[in-house]
Amino acid sequence: MATYYINAGQKMGKINKEIYGHFSEHLGRCIYEGMYVGENSDIPNVNGMRTDVVEALKEIRVPVLRWPGGCFADEYHWKDGIGPKENRKKMINTHWGGVVEDNSFGTHEYMELCRQLGCETYVNGNLGSGTVQEMSEWIEYMTFDGVSPMADLRAKNGHPEPWKVDFFGVGNENWGCGGNMTPEFYANEYRRYQTYVRQYGGGEEKERSIDNPELIRKIACGANVADTEWTQGVLKTLFRHCEPQFHGNADGLSLHYYVHPEGWEIKGSATDFDEKVWYKTLAKAQYMDDLIRMHGAIMDEYDPEKKIGMIVDEWGTWFTVEPGTNPGFLYQQNTMRDALVACITLNIFNKHCDRVKMACLAQIVNVLQSVLLTEGEQMIKTPTWYVFRMFREHQDAQLVNSHIETETIGEEEQYMVPSLSESASIDKDGRLQITIGNLSADKDYPVDTHIAGFAAKKASAQILAGQMRDMNTFDEPDTVMTREHEVKLQDGVLSFTLPAHSVIKITVEQ
Ligand code: AHR
């Protein structure tokens, strides 16, 4: 039995919808085949974008989509991807599988995809191998509304209206694939490049903050995993000789963290694992909480008002690729274990919504911990897709204070986890939204919930449950899916049972 306490009257901050963001890179079959099939494809599409995929992504309310990478971003030259498709440069995607990149998906196609999804844009610029001028012209091409060489070129290519760039990444993983830089060197480069990422339309005078939608919010490259030396070095250099109102000229600082149960070299199978590996994986997912605290403490030194958002723009599981697939395509299946990793991580982000302002799951379709998988004209929803659908009501909701009594479970001392993971919020319609995961490999938990500050009248629940290794396949696409679940509301106490390895979402109305 677990006791759960929610104080709905105690608001802890807004859960930015961007925490539920996604990442799409020119990698394997993420963009090509996964989302973009071209106007002439037999697969139903609108302007080249797969209709089935767009519909499924709209259902989870994708709030923001990062593009074009990843490591690919620091090798991407945006002018290769504009103009008539037959004239676009063909190149080798050296990072990912050595395949031909024909640049048929470029800036216009990305903006069209975001239009169809109804989501915000997060473009990642090339600092590693591109020039300041190239980055500056890309911003001019996308956002300048008037007469200028780049705005004219955009119009010539069929789009006279400027687009809105909501977020712009100034480089990616510049400690590694983005140029192997030191934190100080990168931060100096960041200062220079971002100067020419112009805020056309008067944005230069606007207040710097990750929450100011009138700005192109600039994201600096943050740390890999626990590299606090990077965080310290970058922030120190950004804030040095910088007028206080410019606030380091950054609105966000990224963090990348992947869960590899068997470490980076071996990784481990996506589908074949035992209870020991189950707990190891979930303990590594739980580690996200420590990472946010350790990098957050450094950010607090420079930015106590929390105007710079922590942007976890790459997270998720990274397993060994499916047998028989191109190792450079990072294609992996997705089980109930991935669902729990998503549940744990999203609950952690919700709880840290004062600092974590955006997060992007890696990656949206057919790569790493995807929400959708495709094969030809077929598409399946993964267990992770269901978690994003269950959690979607947290988007832009108010986090409320909550605490669940847990026990510590696991099979190895260094990989113990709390039995339950939870968060609760009040959504835009005044309903209480609760999401809980049961991390146990074998134990069901009856839960009694005491809710203060909320006159609960009605409750309903959906559950995602199954065996640990359950997944959806192209032959059996509906093995894992949400179902209605029984909850009781009596004398102000909300009671239900959480089966082993399950995720539940409960909506309570007044
Ligand atoms: O998501 C795959 C890769 O992981 C990205 O390209 C890179 O940024 C990270 O190392």
Coordinates of N, CA, C and O and ligand atoms in Angstrom, one line a residue, residues 23 25 27 66 69-72 96 172-173 175 177 256 258 314 318 330 362-363 367-368, ligand 1:
F23 N 12.7 15.9 -31.1 CA 13.9 16.2 -31.9 C 13.9 15.3 -33.2 O 13.6 14.1 -33.2
E25 N 16.4 14.6 -36.6 CA 17.7 14.9 -37.2 C 17.7 14.2 -38.6 O 17.0 13.2 -38.9
L27 N 19.0 11.7 -39.9 CA 19.7 10.5 -39.3 C 18.8 9.3 -39.7 O 17.6 9.3 -39.3
R66 N 12.8 20.2 -32.8 CA 14.2 20.6 -33.0 C 14.7 20.0 -34.3 O 14.4 18.8 -34.6
G69 N 19.7 18.8 -36.5 CA 20.5 17.9 -35.7 C 20.7 18.6 -34.3 O 20.2 19.7 -34.1
G70 N 21.4 17.9 -33.5 CA 22.3 16.8 -33.6 C 23.7 17.1 -34.3 O 23.9 18.2 -34.7
C71 N 24.5 16.1 -34.3 CA 25.8 16.2 -34.9 C 25.6 16.7 -36.4 O 26.5 17.4 -36.9
F72 N 24.5 16.3 -37.0 CA 24.3 16.8 -38.4 C 24.3 18.3 -38.5 O 24.7 18.9 -39.5
W96 N 26.1 9.7 -40.1 CA 25.0 8.8 -39.9 C 24.8 7.8 -41.1 O 24.1 8.1 -42.0
N172 N 25.8 22.6 -31.6 CA 25.4 21.3 -30.9 C 26.6 20.5 -30.4 O 27.5 20.3 -31.2
E173 N 26.5 20.1 -29.2 CA 27.6 19.2 -28.7 C 29.0 19.7 -29.1 O 29.8 18.9 -29.7
W175 N 31.4 20.3 -27.4 CA 32.5 19.6 -26.7 C 32.9 18.3 -27.4 O 33.9 17.7 -27.1
C177 N 31.2 16.2 -31.2 CA 31.0 16.3 -32.7 C 30.9 17.7 -33.3 O 31.2 17.9 -34.4
H256 N 22.5 17.2 -22.5 CA 22.2 15.9 -23.2 C 22.5 14.7 -22.3 O 23.5 14.7 -21.7
Y258 N 21.6 10.4 -22.4 CA 21.0 9.2 -22.9 C 21.1 8.1 -21.9 O 22.2 8.0 -21.1
E314 N 18.2 16.7 -25.8 CA 18.4 15.3 -26.3 C 18.3 14.4 -25.0 O 19.1 14.5 -24.1
W318 N 19.0 4.7 -25.5 CA 19.9 4.4 -26.6 C 20.4 3.0 -26.5 O 21.3 2.7 -25.7
L330 N 20.6 4.0 -36.1 CA 20.1 4.0 -34.7 C 18.6 3.7 -34.6 O 17.8 4.4 -33.9
A362 N 14.7 12.2 -28.0 CA 15.5 11.8 -29.2 C 15.1 10.3 -29.5 O 15.3 9.5 -28.7
Q363 N 14.7 10.2 -30.8 CA 14.2 11.2 -31.7 C 12.8 10.8 -32.2 O 12.4 9.7 -31.9
V367 N 14.1 6.6 -34.9 CA 15.5 6.7 -34.4 C 15.5 6.8 -32.9 O 14.7 7.6 -32.3
L368 N 16.3 5.9 -32.2 CA 16.4 5.9 -30.8 C 15.0 5.7 -30.1 O 14.2 4.9 -30.6
Ligands
AHR1 O1 20.6 11.7 -31.3 C1 21.8 11.2 -31.9 C2 23.0 12.0 -31.6 O2 23.3 12.0 -30.2 C3 23.0 13.4 -31.9 O3 23.2 13.7 -33.3 C4 24.1 14.0 -31.1 O4 23.8 15.3 -30.8 C5 24.1 13.1 -29.9 O5 25.4 12.7 -29.6

